Coordinates of C-alpha atoms in Angstrom, one line a residue:
Chain U
M1327 CA 192.9 44.0 93.0
R1328 CA 192.8 46.8 90.4
T1329 CA 191.3 49.2 93.0
R1330 CA 194.1 48.3 95.5
R1331 CA 196.7 48.9 92.8
I1332 CA 195.3 52.3 91.8
F1333 CA 195.1 53.2 95.5
G1334 CA 198.7 52.1 96.0
V1335 CA 199.9 54.2 93.0
L1336 CA 197.8 57.2 94.3
V1337 CA 199.4 56.9 97.8
A1338 CA 202.9 56.7 96.2
V1339 CA 202.2 59.7 94.0
I1340 CA 200.9 61.7 96.9
A1341 CA 203.9 60.7 99.1
F1342 CA 206.3 61.5 96.2
A1343 CA 204.7 64.9 95.7
A1344 CA 204.9 65.6 99.4
A1345 CA 208.5 64.5 99.7
T1346 CA 209.6 66.5 96.6
A1347 CA 207.9 69.8 97.6
I1348 CA 210.6 72.4 98.1
P1349 CA 209.9 74.9 100.8
A1350 CA 210.1 78.5 99.6
G1351 CA 213.4 80.1 100.5
A1352 CA 215.0 76.9 101.4
S1353 CA 218.7 76.6 100.5
Q1354 CA 219.4 74.2 97.7
P1355 CA 223.0 73.0 97.8
V1356 CA 224.4 72.5 94.3
A1357 CA 227.8 71.7 92.9
G1358 CA 229.3 71.0 89.6
A1359 CA 230.1 72.9 86.4
L1360 CA 228.8 73.7 83.0
A1361 CA 231.1 74.3 80.0
F1362 CA 229.7 76.5 77.2
H1363 CA 231.2 76.7 73.7
G1364 CA 229.6 78.4 70.8
T1365 CA 229.5 81.3 68.4
A1366 CA 228.2 84.8 69.4
H1367 CA 226.7 86.7 66.5
L1368 CA 226.6 90.5 66.8
N1369 CA 224.3 91.9 64.2
Q1370 CA 226.1 95.2 64.3
F1371 CA 229.7 96.0 65.2
Q1372 CA 230.5 98.5 66.4
C1373 CA 227.5 99.3 68.5
V1374 CA 228.4 102.1 70.8
A1375 CA 225.0 103.5 71.4
G1376 CA 223.9 100.2 73.0
N1377 CA 220.8 98.1 72.8
C1378 CA 222.0 96.2 69.7
T1379 CA 220.9 92.6 69.6
G1380 CA 222.9 89.4 69.1
S1381 CA 222.6 85.7 69.5
F1382 CA 224.8 83.0 71.1
N1383 CA 224.4 79.4 69.9
G1384 CA 226.5 76.4 70.8
S1385 CA 226.7 73.4 73.0
A1386 CA 227.0 72.8 76.7
T1387 CA 228.5 69.9 78.6
G1388 CA 228.5 69.5 82.4
S1389 CA 227.8 67.7 85.5
L1390 CA 225.6 68.9 88.3
A1391 CA 224.5 67.5 91.7
G1392 CA 222.8 68.8 94.7
V1393 CA 220.1 68.3 97.3
A1394 CA 216.7 69.8 96.8
G1395 CA 214.1 69.6 99.5
G1396 CA 216.3 67.0 101.3
I1397 CA 216.4 64.8 98.2
P1398 CA 219.7 64.2 96.4
W1399 CA 219.9 64.5 92.7
S1400 CA 222.5 64.5 89.9
A1401 CA 222.5 65.2 86.2
D1402 CA 225.1 65.0 83.5
I1403 CA 224.6 66.6 80.1
A1404 CA 226.8 66.1 77.1
D1405 CA 227.0 68.2 74.0
V1406 CA 223.6 69.7 74.4
G1407 CA 222.7 72.5 71.9
F1408 CA 221.5 75.8 73.3
G1409 CA 220.5 79.2 72.1
A1410 CA 220.6 82.6 73.8
T1411 CA 220.0 86.2 72.9
F1412 CA 221.4 89.3 74.3
T1413 CA 221.6 93.1 74.0
Y1414 CA 225.0 94.7 73.9
N1415 CA 227.2 97.6 73.2
D1416 CA 230.7 96.9 71.9
S1417 CA 233.4 98.8 70.2
C1418 CA 236.9 98.5 68.7
L1419 CA 238.2 99.9 72.0
G1420 CA 238.1 96.3 73.3
V1421 CA 235.5 96.9 75.9
G1422 CA 232.0 95.5 75.6
F1423 CA 228.9 94.9 77.7
A1424 CA 226.0 92.5 77.2
D1425 CA 223.0 91.2 79.0
G1426 CA 221.0 88.2 77.9
G1427 CA 219.7 84.8 78.5
G1428 CA 218.9 81.4 77.0
T1429 CA 218.0 77.8 77.8
I1430 CA 219.8 74.5 77.8
H1431 CA 217.4 71.7 77.2
A1432 CA 218.9 68.2 77.4
F1433 CA 216.7 65.4 76.2
L1434 CA 217.0 61.6 76.5
G1435 CA 220.3 60.4 75.2
K1436 CA 221.9 63.7 76.0
T1437 CA 221.5 63.4 79.7
T1438 CA 221.7 60.9 82.5
G1439 CA 221.1 61.4 86.2
T1440 CA 219.2 60.3 89.3
Y1441 CA 216.7 61.8 91.7
G1442 CA 216.4 60.2 95.1
P1443 CA 216.2 58.0 96.9
V1444 CA 213.1 59.5 98.5
P1445 CA 212.6 58.1 102.0
G1446 CA 209.5 56.0 102.2
V1447 CA 208.8 56.3 98.5
L1448 CA 211.8 55.4 96.3
E1449 CA 214.3 52.9 97.7
L1450 CA 216.5 53.4 94.6
P1451 CA 216.8 56.7 92.8
A1452 CA 214.5 57.5 89.9
P1453 CA 216.1 58.3 86.6
V1454 CA 216.4 61.7 85.1
T1455 CA 215.0 61.9 81.6
E1456 CA 215.4 65.5 80.7
V1457 CA 217.2 68.6 82.1
L1458 CA 216.1 72.1 81.6
I1459 CA 218.6 74.9 82.5
P1460 CA 217.4 78.4 81.9
F1461 CA 220.1 80.9 82.4
T1462 CA 220.7 84.7 82.3
F1463 CA 224.0 86.4 82.1
S1464 CA 225.6 89.8 82.4
W1465 CA 228.8 90.2 80.4
D1466 CA 231.7 92.7 80.9
R1467 CA 234.4 92.2 78.3
I1468 CA 237.9 93.6 78.3
G1469 CA 239.9 92.4 75.3
A1470 CA 239.5 88.7 74.8
T1471 CA 238.3 88.0 78.3
A1472 CA 234.9 88.6 79.9
I1473 CA 233.7 88.5 83.4
I1474 CA 230.2 87.1 83.5
D1475 CA 227.6 87.0 86.2
V1476 CA 225.4 84.0 85.5
G1477 CA 222.0 83.1 87.0
V1478 CA 220.9 79.5 86.6
D1479 CA 217.8 77.5 87.3
V1480 CA 217.7 73.7 87.0
S1481 CA 214.7 71.5 86.5
L1482 CA 214.8 67.8 86.1
R1483 CA 212.2 65.6 84.5
V1484 CA 212.1 62.5 86.5
V1485 CA 210.0 59.3 86.5
R1486 CA 207.7 59.0 89.5
P1487 CA 205.6 56.0 90.5
G1488 CA 202.9 55.2 88.0
P1489 CA 205.1 55.5 86.0
V1490 CA 204.6 59.1 85.0
L1491 CA 207.0 61.9 84.1
Q1492 CA 207.2 64.9 86.4
W1493 CA 209.2 68.1 86.3
V1494 CA 211.0 68.9 89.6
D1495 CA 212.7 72.3 90.2
V1496 CA 216.0 71.6 92.0
V1497 CA 217.8 74.9 91.6
T1498 CA 216.3 78.3 91.5
N1499 CA 218.1 81.6 90.7
H1500 CA 221.6 80.3 91.6
Q1501 CA 224.0 83.2 90.9
V1502 CA 227.7 82.6 90.1
E1503 CA 230.5 84.5 88.6
A1504 CA 232.7 83.0 85.8
L1505 CA 235.2 83.9 83.1
A1506 CA 234.7 83.6 79.3
S1507 CA 236.9 84.0 76.3
F1508 CA 235.8 86.0 73.2
V1509 CA 237.7 85.5 70.0
P1510 CA 236.4 87.2 66.8
L1511 CA 236.4 85.0 63.8
E1512 CA 237.6 87.9 61.7
L1513 CA 239.1 91.2 62.8
P1514 CA 237.1 94.4 62.0
P1515 CA 238.7 96.2 59.1
P1516 CA 239.9 99.8 59.5
E1517 CA 236.8 101.3 57.9
V1518 CA 234.8 99.8 60.8
C1519 CA 237.1 100.8 63.6
L1520 CA 238.2 104.1 62.1
G1521 CA 235.7 105.0 59.4
G1522 CA 232.4 104.6 61.2
A1523 CA 231.2 101.7 59.1
T1524 CA 229.5 98.7 60.7
M1525 CA 229.6 95.0 60.1
Q1526 CA 228.2 91.8 61.4
L1527 CA 230.7 90.1 63.7
D1528 CA 230.9 86.5 64.8
A1529 CA 233.1 85.4 67.7
E1530 CA 234.0 82.2 69.3
V1531 CA 233.0 82.2 72.9
A1532 CA 233.9 79.6 75.6
A1533 CA 233.0 79.7 79.3
A1534 CA 233.2 77.5 82.3
V1535 CA 230.6 78.1 84.9
E1536 CA 231.2 76.5 88.2
L1537 CA 228.2 76.1 90.5
S1538 CA 228.9 75.7 94.2
Chain G
M839 CA 209.6 27.7 118.2
R840 CA 213.3 26.7 118.5
R841 CA 212.9 24.1 115.8
S842 CA 211.1 26.5 113.5
R843 CA 213.8 29.2 113.9
A844 CA 216.5 26.7 113.3
L845 CA 214.7 25.5 110.2
V846 CA 214.3 29.0 108.7
A847 CA 217.9 29.8 109.5
A848 CA 219.0 26.6 107.8
V849 CA 217.0 27.6 104.7
I850 CA 218.4 31.1 104.6
T851 CA 221.9 29.9 104.9
A852 CA 221.5 27.0 102.6
A853 CA 223.4 27.1 99.3
I854 CA 220.9 27.1 96.6
V855 CA 222.1 26.7 93.1
L856 CA 219.7 27.3 90.2
G857 CA 220.2 27.4 86.6
N858 CA 222.7 24.5 86.2
G859 CA 222.2 23.1 82.9
A860 CA 220.1 26.1 81.8
M861 CA 219.5 26.1 78.1
P862 CA 217.8 28.6 75.9
A863 CA 214.4 28.0 74.4
G864 CA 212.6 30.0 71.9
A865 CA 214.4 33.2 71.1
S866 CA 218.1 33.2 71.9
Q867 CA 218.9 36.6 73.0
P868 CA 222.2 36.6 74.9
G869 CA 221.8 37.4 78.5
A870 CA 223.1 36.6 82.0
G871 CA 222.4 37.4 85.6
G872 CA 220.5 36.1 88.6
V873 CA 217.2 36.5 90.3
E874 CA 216.8 36.0 94.1
F875 CA 213.4 35.5 95.6
L876 CA 212.1 35.0 99.1
V877 CA 208.4 34.1 99.1
T878 CA 205.8 32.7 101.4
A879 CA 203.8 29.9 99.9
H880 CA 200.2 29.4 101.2
L881 CA 199.0 25.8 101.1
P882 CA 195.4 25.6 102.1
T883 CA 195.9 21.9 102.9
F884 CA 199.1 20.1 103.7
P885 CA 199.7 17.4 102.8
C886 CA 197.3 17.4 100.0
R887 CA 196.4 14.0 98.4
P888 CA 195.5 13.5 94.8
P889 CA 193.8 15.0 92.8
G890 CA 195.6 17.9 94.5
C891 CA 195.1 21.4 95.8
T892 CA 195.8 25.0 94.7
G893 CA 198.1 27.3 96.6
T894 CA 199.4 30.8 96.2
F895 CA 202.7 32.6 97.0
E896 CA 203.8 36.1 97.4
G897 CA 207.0 37.8 98.6
M898 CA 209.9 39.8 97.3
S899 CA 212.7 39.5 94.8
T900 CA 216.0 41.1 93.9
G901 CA 217.9 40.6 90.7
T902 CA 220.5 41.7 88.3
L903 CA 220.2 40.9 84.6
A904 CA 221.9 42.1 81.4
G905 CA 221.9 41.1 77.8
E906 CA 220.9 42.0 74.3
D907 CA 217.5 42.2 72.9
D908 CA 216.3 40.9 69.4
S909 CA 217.7 44.1 67.8
G910 CA 221.1 43.6 69.4
I911 CA 220.7 46.5 71.8
H912 CA 222.4 46.0 75.1
W913 CA 220.3 46.3 78.2
S914 CA 220.9 45.9 81.9
V915 CA 218.6 46.0 84.9
A916 CA 219.0 45.6 88.7
W917 CA 216.3 45.7 91.3
T918 CA 215.7 45.3 94.9
G919 CA 212.5 45.1 96.9
G920 CA 210.6 43.8 93.9
Q921 CA 207.3 42.0 94.4
S922 CA 206.7 38.3 93.7
Q923 CA 203.3 36.6 93.4
G924 CA 201.8 33.6 91.7
S925 CA 199.8 30.4 92.2
F926 CA 200.3 26.7 91.7
S927 CA 198.6 23.4 91.9
Y928 CA 200.2 20.7 94.1
V929 CA 199.9 17.2 95.4
D930 CA 201.7 15.4 98.1
S931 CA 202.5 11.8 98.9
C932 CA 201.5 10.3 102.2
D933 CA 203.9 7.4 101.8
V934 CA 207.1 9.5 101.5
P935 CA 207.8 13.1 102.3
A936 CA 207.5 14.2 98.7
G937 CA 205.3 16.4 96.6
I938 CA 205.0 17.9 93.1
A939 CA 203.6 21.3 92.0
A940 CA 203.2 23.3 88.8
G941 CA 202.3 26.9 88.5
G942 CA 203.3 30.4 87.5
G943 CA 203.8 33.9 88.6
N944 CA 205.5 37.2 88.2
L945 CA 208.4 39.0 89.7
T946 CA 208.0 42.7 89.2
A947 CA 209.8 45.9 90.2
S948 CA 209.1 49.5 89.2
V949 CA 210.2 53.0 89.7
G950 CA 212.1 53.4 92.9
A951 CA 213.1 49.8 93.0
V952 CA 214.9 49.6 89.7
T953 CA 218.0 50.9 88.0
G954 CA 219.2 50.0 84.5
T955 CA 220.0 51.2 81.1
Y956 CA 218.9 50.4 77.5
G957 CA 221.1 51.1 74.6
E958 CA 224.6 52.2 74.2
P959 CA 226.4 55.5 73.6
A960 CA 226.0 56.7 70.1
P961 CA 227.0 59.8 68.2
G962 CA 224.7 62.6 69.3
A963 CA 223.3 60.5 72.2
P964 CA 226.1 59.6 74.6
F965 CA 223.8 58.3 77.4
P966 CA 221.7 55.2 77.3
L967 CA 218.0 55.3 78.0
P968 CA 216.8 54.6 81.6
V969 CA 215.1 51.4 82.6
I970 CA 212.3 52.0 85.1
G971 CA 210.7 48.6 85.4
V972 CA 211.1 44.9 85.1
N973 CA 208.7 42.1 84.8
T974 CA 209.8 38.5 85.0
G975 CA 207.1 36.0 84.2
L976 CA 207.7 32.4 85.0
T977 CA 206.2 29.0 85.0
F978 CA 207.6 26.1 86.9
E979 CA 207.3 22.5 87.7
W980 CA 208.4 21.6 91.2
T981 CA 209.4 18.2 92.6
R982 CA 210.0 18.2 96.4
I983 CA 211.7 15.6 98.5
G984 CA 211.7 16.6 102.1
L985 CA 212.7 20.2 102.3
S986 CA 214.5 20.4 99.0
A987 CA 212.9 20.8 95.6
V988 CA 214.1 20.6 92.0
L989 CA 212.4 23.0 89.6
I990 CA 212.1 23.3 85.9
T991 CA 211.5 26.9 85.0
R992 CA 210.5 28.9 82.0
V993 CA 211.3 32.5 82.3
S994 CA 210.4 35.5 80.2
V995 CA 211.7 39.0 81.0
S996 CA 210.5 42.4 79.8
I997 CA 211.8 45.8 80.8
T998 CA 210.1 49.2 80.9
V999 CA 212.1 51.9 79.2
V1000 CA 211.7 55.6 78.9
K1001 CA 212.2 56.4 75.2
P1002 CA 211.8 59.7 73.4
E1003 CA 208.4 58.7 72.2
G1004 CA 207.2 57.6 75.7
I1005 CA 207.3 54.8 78.2
V1006 CA 207.5 51.4 76.4
T1007 CA 207.8 47.8 77.4
I1008 CA 210.5 45.7 75.7
P1009 CA 210.8 41.9 75.8
V1010 CA 214.4 41.0 76.4
V1011 CA 214.3 37.3 77.5
D1012 CA 211.8 35.0 75.8
D1013 CA 210.8 31.6 77.3
H1014 CA 214.1 30.7 78.8
L1015 CA 214.2 27.1 80.0
G1016 CA 216.2 26.4 83.1
A1017 CA 216.6 23.9 85.9
A1018 CA 216.8 24.9 89.5
N1019 CA 216.9 23.9 93.2
A1020 CA 215.0 25.5 96.0
Q1021 CA 214.4 25.1 99.7
F1022 CA 211.1 24.7 101.4
A1023 CA 210.7 25.7 105.1
P1024 CA 207.3 25.2 106.7
T1025 CA 206.5 27.9 109.3
G1026 CA 203.4 26.3 110.7
P1027 CA 202.7 23.3 113.0
A1028 CA 203.6 19.9 111.7
S1029 CA 200.7 18.2 110.0
T1030 CA 200.1 14.7 108.8
C1031 CA 198.0 12.9 106.2
A1032 CA 195.8 11.8 109.0
A1033 CA 195.3 15.4 110.1
P1034 CA 196.1 17.8 107.2
Q1035 CA 196.2 21.5 108.0
P1036 CA 196.7 24.8 106.2
L1037 CA 200.4 25.5 105.9
D1038 CA 202.6 28.5 105.2
A1039 CA 206.1 27.9 104.0
V1040 CA 209.1 30.1 103.2
V1041 CA 210.7 29.4 99.8
L1042 CA 214.1 30.9 99.1
G1043 CA 215.9 30.6 95.8
T1044 CA 218.3 32.1 93.3
N1045 CA 217.8 31.7 89.7
L1046 CA 220.8 32.1 87.5
I1047 CA 220.1 32.9 83.9
T1048 CA 222.6 32.4 81.1
T1049 CA 221.4 32.3 77.6

């Protein structure tokens, strides 16, 4: 009986693995949106020579869904903390550029979602227990508004027969364009903008990234 | 063949009400829902005179249950295509078409056959934890008259939950005492006490649980 059970689990795992394999280059339909809100910290402002470093920390909320390897999936995340770093150049002229990246990692309690059904393996969808969203961005700011090019990967940690937990990549290098707002928490004083001094600058940043 | 089909159809369409008069025993976690099972009972000899025989059953189950555990945490689970299996001892009368049985078994469902949640939204954790398995253990005493049976059941339910520390099993219903009815549909040839034979029978029921 035990051997049969182990064999059954093994067959289910192999079938699950085969069903969830995503062919290289296959299109992965995805839809949904992620809302970012946080504080960008610029270690030096102004930074006209470029290659200054900053950080962006905050929270993200969103809802994503798609089909990967023919298997439907969905994931909601709520108020998930994230961290990102970037290099930039920025000035009092109201124009700034930045490139960076970070990761959103939603754990149990911060995410819910489903993966499946998987024909022949899972009649009902398996639950999503974690979501990992690495992202990169390229930021062009004019005034309080920035146009950002965002690259997103999405991986889901799902429960497979066993039960065991398995990471599944459902979105790879999905590129989208979005808008963000940039509101400094304090305005640079004249000695910074006119006198050549520098300061650390914090700014409130919000962005809505729609994936489609 | 025609009689057999008619019999099975009659069983499947029969109204089966279980759980009337259900009362909690042991722990009193609040809970409610229903479990449906469709199993095939294998009787090596039918009818079986005293001192009795031992049979087995296996089949499928579906169910929907919800309640609170001992910690007051809300849970819910629904499954389809679950498995049912168990064994029982039984004895039949040769004077009247009646028999009694007692046994036990499990109704189980796991990943891919289960959905459910454990816990409630809380500050910092707005989503409940996922339920990935359910195990309903039961014992029963069965009294059959003709093709109908009355059952006394004791049911315990545990659910398998993914928690931050790992996959854990949580008991949510403990030794729930209930009364039930079921239908018994022989699928094999008619047999008599003079010429008993092995028999397979379809048993269909719905167990309503309210604690």
